[in-house]
C-alpha cells in the first residue's frame, strides 16, 4: 500500500523501499511501540494525562468546538491527532466555517502540541515511514518550530 502511495507522493519512496525489506510483524511492533506503548509515553498521537485532559489541556473546549462546527466524534477520541486533522480538513473544505473556527482549532489545539509530537516521532521512530510523515506534518507548523527553536 505504501509503495502504491509512493507512486503518487514521491516523498514516500524511501519509506516504501525500506518497508519492502521489513517483515510486517516488525512494522506492526514499531507502530505499537510508538503509538500505543503507554509505558514509554514517547509518541502518543494523543497524550492523555487523564480522561479530561490532552497534553495538559482540557478536552471540554475541544468538544465544544467540534459541536459548534457541527462535528461529532464517534469513531475516535476527541483529542486524537487524526480527529483534529479530520476537523482541519473539514474546515478547509468549508471556507465559511473555516473563517469562523480555523484560528481556534490551530492556536488552541493543534499548534500547542503537534510540533512536539512531530519532533518526538522523528527522534524515536526506527522506520523511515514515521520519520518522513513527522517531517511532512511538521512542515505545517513552521512558525511554531521557529518559536521553539528561538526559545
CSV table of C-alpha atoms in Angstrom, one decimal:
chain,number,residue,atom,x,y,z
A,1,UNK,CA,0.0,0.0,0.0
A,2,UNK,CA,2.8,2.4,0.8
A,3,UNK,CA,4.6,1.6,-2.5
A,4,UNK,CA,1.3,2.4,-4.3
A,5,UNK,CA,1.0,5.7,-2.4
A,6,UNK,CA,4.7,6.5,-3.2
A,7,UNK,CA,3.8,6.4,-6.9
A,8,UNK,CA,1.6,9.5,-6.2
A,9,UNK,CA,3.7,11.0,-3.4
A,10,UNK,CA,7.4,10.6,-4.3
A,11,UNK,CA,8.4,11.8,-0.8
A,12,UNK,CA,7.2,8.4,0.5
A,13,UNK,CA,9.5,6.4,-1.8
A,14,UNK,CA,12.4,5.9,0.7
A,15,UNK,CA,9.9,4.6,3.3
A,16,UNK,CA,8.3,2.3,0.7
A,17,UNK,CA,11.6,0.9,-0.3
A,18,UNK,CA,12.6,0.3,3.4
A,19,UNK,CA,9.3,-1.4,4.1
A,20,UNK,CA,9.7,-3.9,1.3
A,21,UNK,CA,12.6,-5.4,3.3
A,22,UNK,CA,11.0,-5.4,6.7
A,23,UNK,CA,8.7,-8.2,7.9
A,24,UNK,CA,5.2,-6.9,8.6
A,25,UNK,CA,5.4,-8.1,12.2
A,26,UNK,CA,8.4,-5.7,12.7
A,27,UNK,CA,6.4,-2.8,11.2
A,28,UNK,CA,3.4,-3.6,13.5
A,29,UNK,CA,5.7,-3.8,16.5
A,30,UNK,CA,7.2,-0.4,15.8
A,31,UNK,CA,3.7,1.1,15.3
A,32,UNK,CA,2.6,-0.4,18.6
A,33,UNK,CA,5.8,0.8,20.4
A,34,UNK,CA,5.5,4.4,19.1
A,35,UNK,CA,1.8,5.0,19.4
A,36,UNK,CA,0.3,2.5,21.9
A,37,UNK,CA,3.1,1.7,24.4
A,38,UNK,CA,1.8,3.9,27.1
A,39,UNK,CA,4.6,2.9,29.5
A,40,UNK,CA,7.1,4.8,27.3
A,41,UNK,CA,4.9,7.8,26.5
A,42,UNK,CA,7.0,8.7,23.5
A,43,UNK,CA,4.9,9.5,20.5
A,44,UNK,CA,1.3,9.2,21.5
A,45,UNK,CA,-0.8,10.9,18.9
A,46,UNK,CA,-3.0,12.0,21.9
A,47,UNK,CA,-1.1,12.2,25.1
A,48,UNK,CA,-4.0,11.9,27.5
A,49,UNK,CA,-2.9,12.6,31.0
A,50,UNK,CA,-6.4,11.7,32.3
A,51,UNK,CA,-9.8,11.2,30.7
A,52,UNK,CA,-10.3,15.0,30.8
A,53,UNK,CA,-7.0,16.4,29.5
A,54,UNK,CA,-4.9,16.1,26.4
A,55,UNK,CA,-1.4,17.5,26.7
A,56,UNK,CA,-2.5,19.1,29.9
A,57,UNK,CA,-5.2,21.0,28.1
A,58,UNK,CA,-8.9,20.4,29.0
A,59,UNK,CA,-10.8,18.4,26.4
A,60,UNK,CA,-14.1,20.2,27.1
A,61,UNK,CA,-13.3,23.3,24.9
A,62,UNK,CA,-12.3,20.9,22.1
A,63,UNK,CA,-15.6,19.1,22.4
A,64,UNK,CA,-17.4,22.4,22.3
A,65,UNK,CA,-15.5,23.5,19.2
A,66,UNK,CA,-16.5,20.3,17.4
A,67,UNK,CA,-20.1,20.9,18.4
A,68,UNK,CA,-20.1,24.5,17.1
A,69,UNK,CA,-18.5,23.3,13.8
A,70,UNK,CA,-21.1,20.5,13.5
A,71,UNK,CA,-18.8,17.6,14.0
A,72,UNK,CA,-19.3,14.7,16.3
A,73,UNK,CA,-16.6,12.3,17.4
A,74,UNK,CA,-17.9,8.8,17.3
A,75,UNK,CA,-15.1,6.7,15.9
A,76,UNK,CA,-12.0,8.2,17.5
A,77,UNK,CA,-11.2,10.1,20.7
A,78,UNK,CA,-11.8,13.8,20.8
A,79,UNK,CA,-8.1,14.7,21.3
A,80,UNK,CA,-6.7,12.2,18.8
A,81,UNK,CA,-4.4,13.7,16.2
A,82,UNK,CA,-6.4,12.0,13.4
A,83,UNK,CA,-9.7,13.6,14.7
A,84,UNK,CA,-8.1,17.0,14.9
A,85,UNK,CA,-6.7,16.7,11.3
A,86,UNK,CA,-10.1,15.5,10.1
A,87,UNK,CA,-11.6,18.6,11.6
A,88,UNK,CA,-8.9,20.8,9.9
A,89,UNK,CA,-9.7,19.1,6.6
A,90,UNK,CA,-13.4,19.7,7.1
A,91,UNK,CA,-12.8,23.4,7.8
A,92,UNK,CA,-10.6,23.7,4.7
A,93,UNK,CA,-13.4,22.1,2.6
A,94,UNK,CA,-15.9,24.5,4.1
A,95,UNK,CA,-14.5,28.0,3.8
A,96,UNK,CA,-17.3,29.7,5.7
A,97,UNK,CA,-16.7,27.5,8.7
A,98,UNK,CA,-13.0,27.7,8.2
A,99,UNK,CA,-13.1,31.5,8.6
A,100,UNK,CA,-15.1,31.2,11.8
A,101,UNK,CA,-13.2,28.4,13.5
A,102,UNK,CA,-9.7,27.8,12.0
A,103,UNK,CA,-7.8,30.1,14.3
A,104,UNK,CA,-9.3,28.5,17.4
A,105,UNK,CA,-8.5,25.0,16.2
A,106,UNK,CA,-5.0,26.0,15.2
A,107,UNK,CA,-3.9,28.1,18.1
A,108,UNK,CA,-5.8,26.5,20.9
A,109,UNK,CA,-5.4,22.8,19.9
A,110,UNK,CA,-3.0,21.9,17.1
A,111,UNK,CA,-0.1,24.3,17.5
A,112,UNK,CA,0.2,23.6,21.2
A,113,UNK,CA,1.4,20.1,20.9
A,114,UNK,CA,1.7,18.7,17.3
A,115,UNK,CA,5.2,20.2,16.7
A,116,UNK,CA,6.5,18.4,19.9
A,117,UNK,CA,4.8,15.2,18.7
A,118,UNK,CA,6.5,15.5,15.3
A,119,UNK,CA,9.9,16.1,16.9
A,120,UNK,CA,9.4,13.1,19.2
A,121,UNK,CA,8.3,10.9,16.3
A,122,UNK,CA,11.3,11.9,14.2
A,123,UNK,CA,13.6,11.1,17.0
A,124,UNK,CA,12.0,7.9,18.3
A,125,UNK,CA,11.0,6.1,15.1
A,126,UNK,CA,13.1,3.3,13.8
A,127,UNK,CA,11.3,3.4,10.5
A,128,UNK,CA,11.7,5.9,7.7
A,129,UNK,CA,7.9,5.9,7.2
A,130,UNK,CA,7.1,7.6,10.5
A,131,UNK,CA,10.1,9.9,10.4
A,132,UNK,CA,9.0,11.1,6.9
A,133,UNK,CA,5.4,11.5,8.0
A,134,UNK,CA,6.6,13.5,11.0
A,135,UNK,CA,8.7,15.7,8.8
A,136,UNK,CA,5.8,16.4,6.4
A,137,UNK,CA,3.4,17.1,9.3
A,138,UNK,CA,6.0,19.4,10.9
A,139,UNK,CA,6.0,21.5,7.7
A,140,UNK,CA,2.5,22.6,8.6
A,141,UNK,CA,3.9,24.3,11.7
A,142,UNK,CA,6.9,26.5,10.5
A,143,UNK,CA,6.3,29.5,12.8
A,144,UNK,CA,5.7,27.3,15.8
A,145,UNK,CA,9.0,25.5,15.0
A,146,UNK,CA,10.9,28.8,14.7
A,147,UNK,CA,9.5,30.0,18.0
A,148,UNK,CA,10.5,26.7,19.7
A,149,UNK,CA,14.0,26.9,18.2
A,150,UNK,CA,14.4,30.6,19.3
A,151,UNK,CA,13.4,29.8,22.9
